[in-house]
Short mmCIF file of C-alpha atoms in Angstrom, two decimals:
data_model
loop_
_atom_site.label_atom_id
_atom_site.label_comp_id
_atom_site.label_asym_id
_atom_site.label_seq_id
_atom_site.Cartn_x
_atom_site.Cartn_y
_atom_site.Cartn_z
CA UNK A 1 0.00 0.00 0.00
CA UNK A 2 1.31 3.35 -0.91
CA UNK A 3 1.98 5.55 1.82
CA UNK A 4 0.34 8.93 2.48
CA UNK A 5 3.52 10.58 2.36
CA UNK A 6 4.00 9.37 -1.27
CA UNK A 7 0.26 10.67 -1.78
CA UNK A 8 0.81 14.06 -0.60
CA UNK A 9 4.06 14.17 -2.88
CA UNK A 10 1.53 14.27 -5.54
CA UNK A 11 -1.26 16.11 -4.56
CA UNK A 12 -2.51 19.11 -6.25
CA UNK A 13 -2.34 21.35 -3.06
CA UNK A 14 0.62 20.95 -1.82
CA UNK A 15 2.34 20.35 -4.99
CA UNK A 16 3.23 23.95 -5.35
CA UNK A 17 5.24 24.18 -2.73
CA UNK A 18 7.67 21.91 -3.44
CA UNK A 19 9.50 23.55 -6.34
CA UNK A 20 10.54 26.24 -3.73
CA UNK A 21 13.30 23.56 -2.11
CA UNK A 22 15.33 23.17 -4.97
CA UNK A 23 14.90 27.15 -6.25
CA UNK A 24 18.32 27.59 -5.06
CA UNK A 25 19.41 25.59 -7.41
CA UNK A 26 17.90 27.29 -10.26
CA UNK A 27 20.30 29.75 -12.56
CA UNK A 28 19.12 33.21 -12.82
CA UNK A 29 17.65 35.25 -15.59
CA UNK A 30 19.69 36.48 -18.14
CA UNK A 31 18.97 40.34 -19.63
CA UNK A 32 18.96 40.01 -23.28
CA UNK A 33 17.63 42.29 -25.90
CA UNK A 34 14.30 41.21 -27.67
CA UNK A 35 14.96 42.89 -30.62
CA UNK A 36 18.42 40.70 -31.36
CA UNK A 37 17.02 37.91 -29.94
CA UNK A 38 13.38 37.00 -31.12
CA UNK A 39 11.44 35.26 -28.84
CA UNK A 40 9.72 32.32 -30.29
CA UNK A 41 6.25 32.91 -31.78
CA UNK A 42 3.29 33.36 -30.52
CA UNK A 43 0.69 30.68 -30.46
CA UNK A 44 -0.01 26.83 -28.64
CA UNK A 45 3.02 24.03 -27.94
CA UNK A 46 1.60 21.00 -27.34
CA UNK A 47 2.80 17.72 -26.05
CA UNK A 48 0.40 14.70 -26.03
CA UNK A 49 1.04 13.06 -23.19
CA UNK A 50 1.67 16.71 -20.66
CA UNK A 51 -0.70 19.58 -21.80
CA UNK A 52 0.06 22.47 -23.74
CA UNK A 53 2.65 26.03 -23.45
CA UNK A 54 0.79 29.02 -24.56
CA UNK A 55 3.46 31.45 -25.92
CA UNK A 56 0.99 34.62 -24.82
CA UNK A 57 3.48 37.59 -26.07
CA UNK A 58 7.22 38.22 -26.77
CA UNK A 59 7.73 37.80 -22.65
CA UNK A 60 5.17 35.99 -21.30
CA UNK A 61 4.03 32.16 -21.73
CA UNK A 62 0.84 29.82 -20.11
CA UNK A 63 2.04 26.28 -19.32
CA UNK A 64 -1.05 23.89 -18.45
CA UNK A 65 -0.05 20.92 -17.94
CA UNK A 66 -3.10 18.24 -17.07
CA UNK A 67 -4.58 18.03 -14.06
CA UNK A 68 -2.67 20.79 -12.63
CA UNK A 69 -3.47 24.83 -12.52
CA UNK A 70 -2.52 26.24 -15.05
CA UNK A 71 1.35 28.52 -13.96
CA UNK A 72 2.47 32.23 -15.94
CA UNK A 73 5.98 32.08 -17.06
CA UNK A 74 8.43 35.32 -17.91
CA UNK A 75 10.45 34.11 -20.51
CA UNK A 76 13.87 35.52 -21.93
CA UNK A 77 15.74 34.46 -24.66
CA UNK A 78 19.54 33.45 -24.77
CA UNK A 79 20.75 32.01 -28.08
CA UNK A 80 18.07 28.65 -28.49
CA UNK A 81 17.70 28.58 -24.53
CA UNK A 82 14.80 30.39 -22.51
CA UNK A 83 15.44 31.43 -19.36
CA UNK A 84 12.27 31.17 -17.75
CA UNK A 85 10.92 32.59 -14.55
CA UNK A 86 7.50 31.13 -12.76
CA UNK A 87 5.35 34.22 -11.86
CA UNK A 88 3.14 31.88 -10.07
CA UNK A 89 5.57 30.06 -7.81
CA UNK A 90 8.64 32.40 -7.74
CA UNK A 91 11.18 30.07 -9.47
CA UNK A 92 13.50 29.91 -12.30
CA UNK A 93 14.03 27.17 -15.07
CA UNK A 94 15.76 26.63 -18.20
CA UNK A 95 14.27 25.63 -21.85
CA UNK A 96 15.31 25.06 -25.19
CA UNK A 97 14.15 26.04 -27.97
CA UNK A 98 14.30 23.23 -30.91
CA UNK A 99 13.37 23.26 -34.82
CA UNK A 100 14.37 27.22 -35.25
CA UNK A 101 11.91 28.12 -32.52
CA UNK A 102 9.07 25.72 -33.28
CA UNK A 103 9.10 23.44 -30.28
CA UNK A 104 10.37 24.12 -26.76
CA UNK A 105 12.02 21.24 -24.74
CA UNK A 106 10.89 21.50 -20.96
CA UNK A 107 13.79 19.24 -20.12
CA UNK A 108 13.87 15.79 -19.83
CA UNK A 109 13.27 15.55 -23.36
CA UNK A 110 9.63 16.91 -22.55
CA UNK A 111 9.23 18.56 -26.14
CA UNK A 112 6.03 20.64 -27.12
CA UNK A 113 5.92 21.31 -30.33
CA UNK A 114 3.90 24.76 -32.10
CA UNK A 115 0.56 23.57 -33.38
CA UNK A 116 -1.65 26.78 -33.46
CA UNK A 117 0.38 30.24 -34.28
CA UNK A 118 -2.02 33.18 -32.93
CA UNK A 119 -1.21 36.84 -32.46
CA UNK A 120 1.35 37.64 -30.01
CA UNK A 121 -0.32 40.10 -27.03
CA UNK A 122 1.37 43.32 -26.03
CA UNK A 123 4.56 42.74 -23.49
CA UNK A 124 4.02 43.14 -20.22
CA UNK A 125 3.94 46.48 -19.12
CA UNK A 126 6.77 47.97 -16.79
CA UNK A 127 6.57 47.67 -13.12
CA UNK A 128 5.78 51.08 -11.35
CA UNK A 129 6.95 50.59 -7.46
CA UNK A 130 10.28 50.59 -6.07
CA UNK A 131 9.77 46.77 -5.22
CA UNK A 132 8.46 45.71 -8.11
CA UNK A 133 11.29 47.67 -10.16
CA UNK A 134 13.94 45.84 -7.57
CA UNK A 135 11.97 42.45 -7.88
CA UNK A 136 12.20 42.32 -11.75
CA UNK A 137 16.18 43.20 -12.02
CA UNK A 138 16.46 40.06 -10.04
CA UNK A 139 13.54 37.89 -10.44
CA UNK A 140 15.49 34.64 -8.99
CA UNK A 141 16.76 36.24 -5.86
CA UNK A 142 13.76 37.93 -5.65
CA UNK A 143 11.63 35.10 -5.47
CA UNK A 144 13.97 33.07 -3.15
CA UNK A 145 14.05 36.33 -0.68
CA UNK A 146 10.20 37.41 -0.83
CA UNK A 147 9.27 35.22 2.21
CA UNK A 148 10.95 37.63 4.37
CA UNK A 149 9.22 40.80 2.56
CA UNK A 150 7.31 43.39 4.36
CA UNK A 151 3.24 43.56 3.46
CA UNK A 152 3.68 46.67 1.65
CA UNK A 153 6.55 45.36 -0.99
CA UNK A 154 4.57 42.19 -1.21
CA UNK A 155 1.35 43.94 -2.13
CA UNK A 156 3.60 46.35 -4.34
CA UNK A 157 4.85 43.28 -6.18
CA UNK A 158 1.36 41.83 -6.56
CA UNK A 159 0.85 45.04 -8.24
CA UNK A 160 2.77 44.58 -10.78
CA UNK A 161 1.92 41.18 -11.70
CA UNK A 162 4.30 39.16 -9.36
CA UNK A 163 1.84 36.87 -8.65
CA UNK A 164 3.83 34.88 -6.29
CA UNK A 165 4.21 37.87 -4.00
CA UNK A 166 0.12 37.81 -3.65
CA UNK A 167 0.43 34.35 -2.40
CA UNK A 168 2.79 34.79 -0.27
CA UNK A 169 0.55 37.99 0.91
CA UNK A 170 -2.09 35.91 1.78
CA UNK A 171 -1.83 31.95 1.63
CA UNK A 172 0.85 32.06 4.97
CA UNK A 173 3.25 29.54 5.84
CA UNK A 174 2.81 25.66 4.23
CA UNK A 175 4.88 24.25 7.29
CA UNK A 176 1.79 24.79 9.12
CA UNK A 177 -0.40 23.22 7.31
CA UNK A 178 2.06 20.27 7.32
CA UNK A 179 2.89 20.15 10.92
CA UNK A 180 -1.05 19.98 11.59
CA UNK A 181 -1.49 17.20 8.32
CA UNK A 182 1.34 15.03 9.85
CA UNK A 183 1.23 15.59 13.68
CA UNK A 184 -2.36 15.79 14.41
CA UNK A 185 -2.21 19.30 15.51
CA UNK A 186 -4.89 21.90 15.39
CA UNK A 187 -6.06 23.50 11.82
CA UNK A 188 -4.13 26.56 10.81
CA UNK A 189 -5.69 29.89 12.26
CA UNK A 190 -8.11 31.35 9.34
CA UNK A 191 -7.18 35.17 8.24
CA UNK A 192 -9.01 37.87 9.66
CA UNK A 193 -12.02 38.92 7.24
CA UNK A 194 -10.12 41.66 5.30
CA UNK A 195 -7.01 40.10 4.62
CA UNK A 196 -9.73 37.08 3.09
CA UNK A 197 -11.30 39.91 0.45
CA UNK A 198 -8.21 41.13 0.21
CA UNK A 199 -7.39 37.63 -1.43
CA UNK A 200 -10.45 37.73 -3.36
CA UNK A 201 -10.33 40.92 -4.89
CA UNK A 202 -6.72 40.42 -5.93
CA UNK A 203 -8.15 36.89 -7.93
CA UNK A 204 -10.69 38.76 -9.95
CA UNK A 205 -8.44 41.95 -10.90
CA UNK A 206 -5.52 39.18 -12.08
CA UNK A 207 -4.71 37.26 -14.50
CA UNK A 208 -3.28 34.06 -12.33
CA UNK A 209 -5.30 30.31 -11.67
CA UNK A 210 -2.65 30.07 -9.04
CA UNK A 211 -3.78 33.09 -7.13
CA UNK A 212 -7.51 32.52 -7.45
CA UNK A 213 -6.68 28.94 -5.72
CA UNK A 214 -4.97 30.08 -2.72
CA UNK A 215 -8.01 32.65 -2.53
CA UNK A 216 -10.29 29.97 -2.66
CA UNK A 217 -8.56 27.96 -0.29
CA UNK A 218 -7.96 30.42 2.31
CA UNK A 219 -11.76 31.75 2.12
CA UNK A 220 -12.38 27.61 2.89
CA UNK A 221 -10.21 27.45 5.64
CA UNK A 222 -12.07 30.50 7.57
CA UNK A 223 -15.75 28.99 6.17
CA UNK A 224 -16.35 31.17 3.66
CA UNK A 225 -17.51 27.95 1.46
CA UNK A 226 -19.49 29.68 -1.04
CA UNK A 227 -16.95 32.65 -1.67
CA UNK A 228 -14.51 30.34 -2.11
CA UNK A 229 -16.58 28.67 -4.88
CA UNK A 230 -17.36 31.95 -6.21
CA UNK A 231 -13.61 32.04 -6.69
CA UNK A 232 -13.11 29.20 -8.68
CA UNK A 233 -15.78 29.59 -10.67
CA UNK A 234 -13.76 32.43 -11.49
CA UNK A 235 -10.56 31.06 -12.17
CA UNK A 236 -12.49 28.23 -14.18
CA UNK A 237 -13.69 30.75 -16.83
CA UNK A 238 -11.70 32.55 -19.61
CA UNK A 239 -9.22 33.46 -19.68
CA UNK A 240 -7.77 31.40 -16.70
CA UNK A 241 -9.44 28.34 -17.62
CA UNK A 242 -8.20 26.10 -14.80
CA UNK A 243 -9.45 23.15 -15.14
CA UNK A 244 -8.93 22.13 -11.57
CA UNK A 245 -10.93 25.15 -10.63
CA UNK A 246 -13.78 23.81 -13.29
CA UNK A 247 -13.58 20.34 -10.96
CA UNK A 248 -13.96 21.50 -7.70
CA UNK A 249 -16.35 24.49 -8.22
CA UNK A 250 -18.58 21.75 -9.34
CA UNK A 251 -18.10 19.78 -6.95
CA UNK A 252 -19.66 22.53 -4.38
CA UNK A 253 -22.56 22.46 -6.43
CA UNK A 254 -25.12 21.10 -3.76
CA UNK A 255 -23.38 23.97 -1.20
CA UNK A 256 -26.76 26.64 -0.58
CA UNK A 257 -26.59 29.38 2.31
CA UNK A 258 -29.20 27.82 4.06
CA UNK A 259 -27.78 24.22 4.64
CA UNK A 260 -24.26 25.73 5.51
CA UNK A 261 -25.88 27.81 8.37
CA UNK A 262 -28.45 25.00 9.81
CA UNK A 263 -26.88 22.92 12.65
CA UNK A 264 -24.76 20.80 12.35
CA UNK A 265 -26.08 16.67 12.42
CA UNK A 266 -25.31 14.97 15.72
CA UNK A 267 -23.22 11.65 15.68
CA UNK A 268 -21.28 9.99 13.01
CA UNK A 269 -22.37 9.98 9.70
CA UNK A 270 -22.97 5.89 8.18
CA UNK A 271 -22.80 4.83 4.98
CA UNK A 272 -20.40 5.98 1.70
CA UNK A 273 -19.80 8.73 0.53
CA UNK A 274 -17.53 10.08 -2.48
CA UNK A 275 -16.00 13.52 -3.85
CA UNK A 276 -13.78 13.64 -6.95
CA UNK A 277 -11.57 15.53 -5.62
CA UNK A 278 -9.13 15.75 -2.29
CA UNK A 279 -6.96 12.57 -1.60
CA UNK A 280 -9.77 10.93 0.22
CA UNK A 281 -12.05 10.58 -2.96
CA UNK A 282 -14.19 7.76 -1.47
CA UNK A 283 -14.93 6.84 1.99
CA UNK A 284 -17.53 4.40 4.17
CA UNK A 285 -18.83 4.76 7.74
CA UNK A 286 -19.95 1.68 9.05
CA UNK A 287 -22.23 2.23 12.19
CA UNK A 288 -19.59 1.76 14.61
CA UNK A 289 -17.59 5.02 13.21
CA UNK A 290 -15.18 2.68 11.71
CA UNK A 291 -13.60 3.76 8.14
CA UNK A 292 -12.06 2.35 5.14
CA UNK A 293 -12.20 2.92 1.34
CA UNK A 294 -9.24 5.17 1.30
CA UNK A 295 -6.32 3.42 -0.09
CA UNK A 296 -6.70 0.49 1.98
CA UNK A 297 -6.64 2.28 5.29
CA UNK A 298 -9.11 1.15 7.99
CA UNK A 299 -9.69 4.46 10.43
CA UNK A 300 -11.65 5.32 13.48
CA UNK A 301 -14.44 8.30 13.09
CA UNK A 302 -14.21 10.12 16.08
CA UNK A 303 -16.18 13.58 17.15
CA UNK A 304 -14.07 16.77 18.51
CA UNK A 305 -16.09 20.18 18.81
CA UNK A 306 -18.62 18.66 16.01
CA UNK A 307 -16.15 17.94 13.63
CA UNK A 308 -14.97 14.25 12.49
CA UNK A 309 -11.76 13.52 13.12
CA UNK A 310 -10.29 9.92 11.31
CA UNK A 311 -6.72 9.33 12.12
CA UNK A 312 -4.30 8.85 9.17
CA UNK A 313 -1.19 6.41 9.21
CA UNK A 314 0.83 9.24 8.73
CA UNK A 315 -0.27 10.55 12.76
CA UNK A 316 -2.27 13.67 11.16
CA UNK A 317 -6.11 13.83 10.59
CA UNK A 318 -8.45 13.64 7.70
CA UNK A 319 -10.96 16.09 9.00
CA UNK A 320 -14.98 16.77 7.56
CA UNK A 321 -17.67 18.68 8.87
CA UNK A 322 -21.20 17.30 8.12
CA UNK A 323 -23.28 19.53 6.06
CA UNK A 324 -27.36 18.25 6.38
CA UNK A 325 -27.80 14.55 6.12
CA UNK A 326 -26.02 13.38 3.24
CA UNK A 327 -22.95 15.75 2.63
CA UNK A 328 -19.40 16.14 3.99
CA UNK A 329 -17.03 18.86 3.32
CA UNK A 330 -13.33 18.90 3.76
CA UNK A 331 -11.42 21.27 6.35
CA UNK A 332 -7.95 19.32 6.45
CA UNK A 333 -4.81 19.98 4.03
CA UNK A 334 -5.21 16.68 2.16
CA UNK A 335 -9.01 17.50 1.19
CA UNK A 336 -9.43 20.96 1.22
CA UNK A 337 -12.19 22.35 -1.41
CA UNK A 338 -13.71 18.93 -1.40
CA UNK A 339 -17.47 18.32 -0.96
CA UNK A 340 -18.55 14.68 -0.19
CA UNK A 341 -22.15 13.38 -1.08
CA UNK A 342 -23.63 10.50 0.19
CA UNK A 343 -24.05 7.86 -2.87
CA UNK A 344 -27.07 5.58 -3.59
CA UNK A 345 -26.00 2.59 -1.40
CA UNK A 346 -25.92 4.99 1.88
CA UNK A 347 -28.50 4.44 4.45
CA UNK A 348 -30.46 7.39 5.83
CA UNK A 349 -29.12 8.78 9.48
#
């Protein structure tokens, strides 16, 4: 049986983070003129078997790979490499370009190849702040150093599309979600209510999927269930179009004002119940509170403060509040923005 550890490796939430251990070893960004060095042109790279690049304008490209949200890339040319700078996660990488300029190798001999030219988009424009001026002379340093930035050079940043600085404003520190996924520890406190429209507002002015996810998951954490759908939804739709944000928005279809506000069922729930998303996709209560479905694990429901509580095999918690009679909704790191309904086979309670 594969481990939860291995799981979480994987998993769409906490998948983001990871590229931020090995940024240090990332070269930096090279300052080269446009004008002697033509980007390549505008239009869609695709791969088969990993998704598609969207070459946007002569500096900026969309990489949407499947089943992941979709990242913004700055993008410089140096002979036929592209140095290449995630605005979404604050890291630097390395491409090259093959076929004078008609396919892009990702590394690993990951090769997308132009299938759809389009019309290249203005550049981006120039930054306007002192940080965000500072930031993009050293976009590598600056994303490796922005953890220790003051609010106001983060928000500055944000400002001028640094989208990793609005995450950073916002989505706090992943150890803690980790320490309370792995060592059964209370869930993160939620922001206070202006930092959370804060989030929100800065997902609908931008152009990031990436943002609008940590928006949506941060509105989650503090119960703001339907905002955070709202949010999604957004990212979901054009020009974002993250499909990720397509799956779980619907998944938080059943979600109404009125159930999310009636108390909360007493006891355990019984019976199955499935989402298709979170790492816990499909789960059974038996009528002593017992648990299995999830990769082979048998767990123990318990109650704490009206919340269910099913301890992992990695010492952490799954944790699911009970919405009505026949839906559960995810609060912990592994199945945030996940919505479990009860399926056909589950008896009434």
């Amino acid at each position: 049986m594969q481990s939860i550890l291995l799981s979480w490796f994987f998993h769409h939430s906490l998948r983001r983070w990871l590229p931020l251990l090995a940024g240090g070893l990332l070269c930096g960004l090279a300052t080269v003129s446009q004008a002697a060095q033509p980007a390549p042109g505008c239009g869609v790279y695709s791969n088969s078997q990993l998704g598609e690049i969207h070459v946007l304008s002569p500096d900026l490209m969309q990489r949407r790979v499947k089943d992941s949200t979709p990242e913004l890339l700055h993008y410089q040319r140096v002979d036929s490499r592209l140095k290449v700078f995630n605005l979404d996660l604050g890291i630097g990488d390395a491409y090259t370009l093959l076929d004078d300029g008609r396919a892009i190798d990702t590394g690993m001999d990951f090769v997308y190849t132009l299938t759809r030219p389009l019309s290249c988009q203005p550049p981006m424009p120039a930054a306007t702040s002192v940080a965000g001026q500072a930031c993009w002379q050293d976009l590598e340093a600056c994303g490796q150093n922005s953890i220790q930035a003051s609010d106001k050079d983060l928000r500055d940043m944000c400002a001028d599309r640094l989208w990793f600085a609005c995450t950073r404003l916002f989505a706090g520190e992943p150890a803690a979600w980790l320490q309370s996924a792995l060592a059964a520890g209370p869930l993160p406190k939620p922001l206070p209510a202006d930092r959370l429209e804060e989030a929100a507002q800065i997902c609908l002015k931008g152009m990031s999927g990436a943002v609008c996810k940590e928006a949506a998951n941060v509105n989650w954490d503090a119960g703001r269930y339907l905002q955070a759908r709202a949010l999604l939804r957004h990212a979901c739709a054009a020009p974002l179009a993250d499909t990720t944000a397509c799956l779980a928005a619907e998944g938080m279809a059943s979600l109404t004002g009125t159930a999310l506000a009636a108390p909360v069922p007493a006891g355990l729930p019984r019976g199955r119940f499935r989402s298709d998303t979170g790492l816990a996709r499909d789960i059974t209560f038996d009528d002593s509170g017992q648990v299995t479905g999830f990769a082979g694990l048998v767990m123990q429901a318990r109650l704490e403060h009206g919340l269910i509580h099913m301890r992992h095999n990695q010492g952490g918690d799954f944790i699911l509040r009970r919405v009505g009679e026949g839906t559960l909704i995810g609060l912990d790191m592994w199945n945030r923005l996940s919505v479990y309904e009860a399926q056909s086979d589950s008896p009434e309670r």
